[in-house]
XYZ file of C-alpha atoms in Angstrom:
342
model
C -18.520 7.508 -16.730
C -20.815 8.334 -19.802
C -19.562 9.879 -22.829
C -20.202 13.578 -23.457
C -22.798 12.716 -26.332
C -24.430 10.466 -23.890
C -24.817 13.248 -21.266
C -26.130 15.541 -23.986
C -28.772 13.081 -25.057
C -29.759 12.467 -21.339
C -30.044 16.227 -20.688
C -32.021 16.773 -23.948
C -34.590 14.188 -23.143
C -34.847 14.905 -19.401
C -35.435 18.535 -20.321
C -38.120 17.617 -22.901
C -39.831 15.301 -20.415
C -39.966 18.006 -17.660
C -41.258 20.591 -20.279
C -44.069 18.402 -21.501
C -45.364 17.538 -18.041
C -45.157 21.204 -16.950
C -46.819 22.747 -20.237
C -50.092 23.762 -18.566
C -49.280 27.472 -18.737
C -47.711 27.368 -22.304
C -50.090 28.845 -24.995
C -47.858 28.719 -27.985
C -45.076 26.806 -29.544
C -42.609 29.831 -29.135
C -43.192 29.766 -25.411
C -42.828 25.905 -25.377
C -39.528 26.403 -27.073
C -38.382 29.135 -24.630
C -39.146 27.053 -21.723
C -37.518 23.902 -23.456
C -34.333 25.728 -23.961
C -34.238 27.193 -20.518
C -34.726 23.617 -19.170
C -31.670 22.482 -21.141
C -29.677 25.272 -19.859
C -30.773 24.675 -16.265
C -30.288 21.013 -16.314
C -26.769 21.414 -17.757
C -25.505 23.768 -15.086
C -27.311 21.441 -12.460
C -25.810 18.133 -13.601
C -22.305 18.712 -14.842
C -20.935 20.823 -11.760
C -22.800 18.491 -9.384
C -21.278 15.416 -10.870
C -17.816 16.910 -10.965
C -18.153 17.696 -7.287
C -19.517 13.970 -6.517
C -16.466 12.730 -8.354
C -14.105 14.951 -6.421
C -15.699 13.745 -3.061
C -15.439 9.962 -3.903
C -12.586 9.630 -1.374
C -14.918 11.092 1.272
C -17.973 8.988 0.199
C -15.813 5.781 0.164
C -15.915 5.541 3.988
C -19.694 5.988 4.198
C -22.632 3.546 3.684
C -24.654 3.270 0.499
C -27.644 5.010 2.252
C -25.664 8.031 3.560
C -24.026 8.523 0.216
C -27.383 8.331 -1.604
C -28.856 10.911 0.541
C -25.843 13.198 0.135
C -26.105 12.790 -3.544
C -29.731 13.474 -3.536
C -29.344 16.589 -1.431
C -26.513 17.907 -3.521
C -28.369 17.501 -6.735
C -31.544 19.131 -5.304
C -29.551 22.007 -4.027
C -27.768 22.472 -7.336
C -31.212 22.362 -8.917
C -32.590 25.150 -6.700
C -29.444 27.374 -7.615
C -29.837 26.669 -11.277
C -33.438 27.266 -11.455
C -33.355 30.350 -9.500
C -30.516 31.797 -11.774
C -32.297 30.865 -15.169
C -35.594 32.288 -13.932
C -33.995 35.542 -12.944
C -32.115 35.791 -16.402
C -35.400 35.044 -18.202
C -37.206 37.907 -16.026
C -34.354 40.267 -16.883
C -34.526 39.470 -20.650
C -38.298 39.810 -20.590
C -39.297 36.225 -21.477
C -40.917 35.777 -18.145
C -43.044 37.885 -15.947
C -42.167 37.827 -12.229
C -44.909 36.449 -9.896
C -43.769 35.485 -6.478
C -45.949 32.542 -6.090
C -45.338 31.195 -9.498
C -41.452 31.898 -9.130
C -41.285 29.781 -5.824
C -43.452 27.030 -7.262
C -41.305 26.584 -10.383
C -38.158 26.393 -8.281
C -39.710 23.873 -5.975
C -41.048 21.796 -8.899
C -37.452 21.719 -10.365
C -36.053 20.720 -6.912
C -38.676 17.911 -6.529
C -38.325 16.353 -10.068
C -34.542 16.526 -9.790
C -34.810 14.654 -6.509
C -37.101 12.114 -8.047
C -34.984 11.548 -11.031
C -31.850 10.967 -8.787
C -33.619 8.519 -6.582
C -34.580 6.468 -9.732
C -31.101 6.545 -11.162
C -29.568 5.558 -7.693
C -31.985 2.551 -7.644
C -31.007 1.594 -11.080
C -27.318 2.073 -10.069
C -27.811 -0.142 -6.969
C -29.234 -2.869 -8.922
C -26.552 -2.882 -11.379
C -23.860 -2.700 -8.608
C -25.356 -5.738 -6.934
C -25.282 -7.772 -10.233
C -21.620 -6.623 -10.851
C -20.629 -7.524 -7.232
C -22.176 -11.046 -7.662
C -20.562 -11.595 -10.881
C -17.217 -10.483 -9.266
C -17.666 -12.864 -6.366
C -18.484 -15.666 -8.765
C -15.379 -15.015 -10.817
C -13.168 -14.725 -7.726
C -14.548 -18.078 -6.603
C -13.881 -19.602 -10.039
C -10.314 -18.062 -10.001
C -9.742 -19.456 -6.651
C -10.776 -23.000 -7.757
C -8.456 -22.640 -10.838
C -5.617 -21.605 -8.498
C -6.282 -24.657 -6.262
C -5.992 -26.823 -9.473
C -2.615 -25.309 -9.957
C -1.552 -26.043 -6.543
C -2.707 -29.583 -6.678
C -0.925 -30.036 -9.903
C 2.233 -28.476 -8.818
C 2.711 -29.941 -5.429
C 2.918 -33.602 -6.232
C 5.124 -33.057 -9.210
C 7.675 -31.147 -6.910
C 7.064 -33.304 -3.835
C 8.007 -36.805 -5.447
C 10.742 -35.367 -7.699
C 12.311 -33.302 -4.775
C 12.159 -36.070 -2.288
C 14.034 -38.308 -4.624
C 16.566 -35.686 -5.182
C 16.938 -34.826 -1.441
C 17.376 -38.605 -0.545
C 20.314 -38.852 -3.010
C 22.033 -35.549 -2.081
C 21.630 -36.189 1.748
C 24.144 -38.819 1.451
C 26.288 -37.608 -1.300
C 26.256 -33.864 -0.864
C 24.596 -32.461 2.352
C 25.185 -28.791 1.538
C 23.691 -29.121 -1.840
C 20.744 -30.793 -0.151
C 20.331 -27.967 2.317
C 20.439 -25.458 -0.603
C 17.814 -27.440 -2.699
C 15.516 -27.411 0.620
C 15.761 -23.584 0.576
C 14.753 -23.327 -3.055
C 11.727 -25.677 -2.298
C 10.634 -23.642 0.717
C 10.574 -20.325 -1.408
C 8.744 -21.792 -4.252
C 6.054 -23.406 -2.102
C 5.583 -20.427 -0.067
C 4.795 -18.343 -3.171
C 2.706 -21.184 -4.703
C 0.394 -21.159 -1.599
C -0.038 -17.459 -1.232
C -2.749 -17.304 -3.818
C -3.277 -15.130 -7.028
C -1.654 -11.769 -6.419
C 0.617 -9.319 -8.112
C 4.397 -9.369 -7.235
C 7.378 -7.541 -8.293
C 8.966 -8.859 -11.633
C 12.277 -9.295 -9.827
C 10.459 -11.648 -7.367
C 8.920 -13.474 -10.128
C 12.379 -13.978 -11.778
C 13.698 -15.118 -8.306
C 11.009 -17.623 -8.013
C 11.701 -18.923 -11.544
C 15.365 -19.294 -10.500
C 14.322 -21.271 -7.493
C 12.279 -23.593 -9.663
C 15.034 -24.001 -12.336
C 17.658 -24.677 -9.630
C 15.307 -27.365 -8.284
C 14.953 -28.973 -11.719
C 18.584 -28.674 -12.460
C 19.355 -31.087 -9.631
C 17.345 -33.677 -11.438
C 17.985 -32.883 -15.112
C 21.720 -32.281 -14.731
C 23.163 -31.071 -18.106
C 19.993 -31.476 -20.137
C 18.720 -27.845 -19.306
C 20.266 -24.462 -20.245
C 18.491 -21.124 -19.637
C 19.401 -17.687 -20.840
C 17.872 -14.417 -19.559
C 17.493 -11.157 -21.432
C 16.117 -8.718 -18.926
C 15.562 -5.054 -18.779
C 17.905 -2.839 -16.739
C 17.430 -3.082 -12.821
C 15.829 0.370 -12.752
C 13.090 -0.704 -15.323
C 12.480 -4.217 -13.756
C 11.845 -2.320 -10.376
C 8.835 -0.691 -11.676
C 7.410 -3.976 -13.270
C 4.838 -6.322 -11.673
C 3.315 -9.668 -12.729
C 0.911 -12.227 -11.470
C 2.742 -14.707 -9.184
C 4.072 -17.758 -10.934
C 2.939 -16.738 -14.239
C 6.340 -17.209 -15.874
C 7.138 -20.064 -13.642
C 4.026 -21.909 -14.987
C 5.150 -21.496 -18.573
C 8.650 -22.722 -17.789
C 7.255 -25.750 -15.983
C 5.296 -26.891 -19.151
C 8.386 -26.562 -21.247
C 10.336 -28.745 -18.837
C 7.650 -31.524 -18.359
C 6.815 -31.642 -22.130
C 10.112 -31.188 -23.773
C 13.216 -31.351 -21.456
C 12.081 -34.436 -19.651
C 11.204 -36.249 -22.947
C 14.756 -36.092 -24.345
C 18.417 -36.879 -23.541
C 19.676 -33.920 -25.466
C 20.486 -30.541 -23.875
C 17.607 -28.164 -24.324
C 18.166 -24.233 -24.473
C 15.308 -22.054 -23.090
C 15.707 -18.450 -23.996
C 13.690 -15.859 -21.876
C 13.447 -12.437 -23.327
C 11.480 -9.526 -21.544
C 10.737 -6.086 -22.900
C 8.615 -3.352 -21.961
C 7.314 -1.083 -24.666
C 4.284 1.023 -25.466
C 2.993 0.384 -21.920
C 2.913 -3.363 -22.541
C 5.184 -6.119 -21.146
C 6.082 -8.947 -23.557
C 7.767 -12.063 -22.135
C 8.900 -14.380 -24.860
C 9.983 -17.955 -23.748
C 11.636 -19.707 -26.825
C 12.465 -23.497 -26.568
C 14.445 -25.254 -29.381
C 13.146 -28.691 -29.934
C 15.450 -31.717 -29.905
C 16.856 -32.742 -33.197
C 17.380 -36.349 -32.346
C 14.175 -37.131 -30.254
C 10.964 -37.303 -32.095
C 8.357 -34.905 -30.734
C 4.577 -35.067 -31.849
C 3.709 -31.462 -32.670
C 0.018 -32.069 -32.160
C 0.495 -33.126 -28.767
C 2.940 -30.356 -27.940
C 0.188 -27.904 -29.039
C -2.381 -29.701 -26.882
C -0.144 -29.454 -23.791
C 0.757 -25.714 -24.373
C -2.448 -24.546 -22.973
C -2.327 -21.719 -20.588
C -5.946 -20.968 -20.110
C -5.803 -21.016 -16.255
C -2.751 -18.739 -16.146
C -4.401 -16.349 -18.918
C -7.557 -15.993 -16.512
C -5.273 -15.242 -13.549
C -3.297 -12.696 -15.510
C -6.466 -10.853 -16.839
C -7.824 -10.786 -13.299
C -5.065 -8.321 -12.480
C -4.372 -6.613 -15.698
C -7.550 -6.753 -17.691
C -8.994 -8.635 -20.694
C -6.052 -7.535 -23.042
C -3.693 -9.860 -21.177
C -2.884 -12.994 -23.050
C -0.521 -15.966 -23.240
C -0.069 -17.484 -26.491
C 2.013 -20.492 -27.828
C 3.305 -21.215 -31.179
C 4.524 -24.679 -31.898
C 6.453 -25.640 -34.974
C 8.606 -28.711 -35.802
C 11.777 -26.828 -34.543
C 10.603 -24.572 -31.715
C 7.992 -23.678 -29.151
C 7.544 -19.816 -28.765
C 5.159 -18.634 -25.784
C 4.561 -14.877 -25.273
C 3.172 -13.661 -22.023
C 1.734 -10.207 -23.011
C -0.183 -7.666 -20.759
C -0.709 -4.035 -20.139
C 1.481 -2.186 -17.601
C 1.351 1.611 -17.264
C 4.794 3.028 -16.594
C 4.689 4.306 -12.944
C 7.835 6.540 -13.621
C 5.878 8.677 -16.109
């Protein structure tokens, strides 16, 4: 939608253009000014109500082809132009600014209808070109996003496959019930991983993270401790997130910190929803007795692909940032989310 000043500017120059090309019967500047003002009034009461009506009818237009919708918009604006031109001319005749001549009156109304239809067609053609460009850009972005998602799948699958197979081999002999439970966690996580980029309920994302942590805990034993600080159930019920976003952050923490030490690593996950924004803070305390190269950790804490997936669903203000110090890593997933309960 254009801003009000853009509408006023558009109406002003359109009115000026039409007045200039129809100046053949104007002898003085006062007559030109009167006609110009009448054009502004006429175009205002033509465009604004017509566009509000078009906006109201969008659910109906959505089911029709572009050609049919274009024809309806042109006819609607031409009808509005006929009504507004007739109304303005009658007002000017009653005030005494215009003399009534039947042929001239009909010609002026038809002239306004034709010029309105012509301008509408030109703008529809410009809109069609812009729409095709945006559609091509969107398809290109979706293709790129799908490719990035495939990269995540290709990276995630081998990691879980080999580690989980080793765990299952061991548990099948020593603890069959635990092996069966582990298989259920793997099945749930892989099913979500291959469903593609989509929005899911935040409760479902937490469940997927718990599946992932349960799988890794079978390997990491006592090296991993996770604490959750979540909103109330009623709040979480309204929250959504891109699938496996939080899981991807936790995975990098485990791969680059927990697996590199023999100490117990605590991961704290704090989720808040304020000012129509979700903030998920994942804090990992680095080991005190194991040397960690901060520069390497910063390089590994890259969430570019996850950020692009998040922005595809929640807009360009969504972001994932990581701060790495000598003592801890703090990663924040931040994205807008309107409160549906309001």
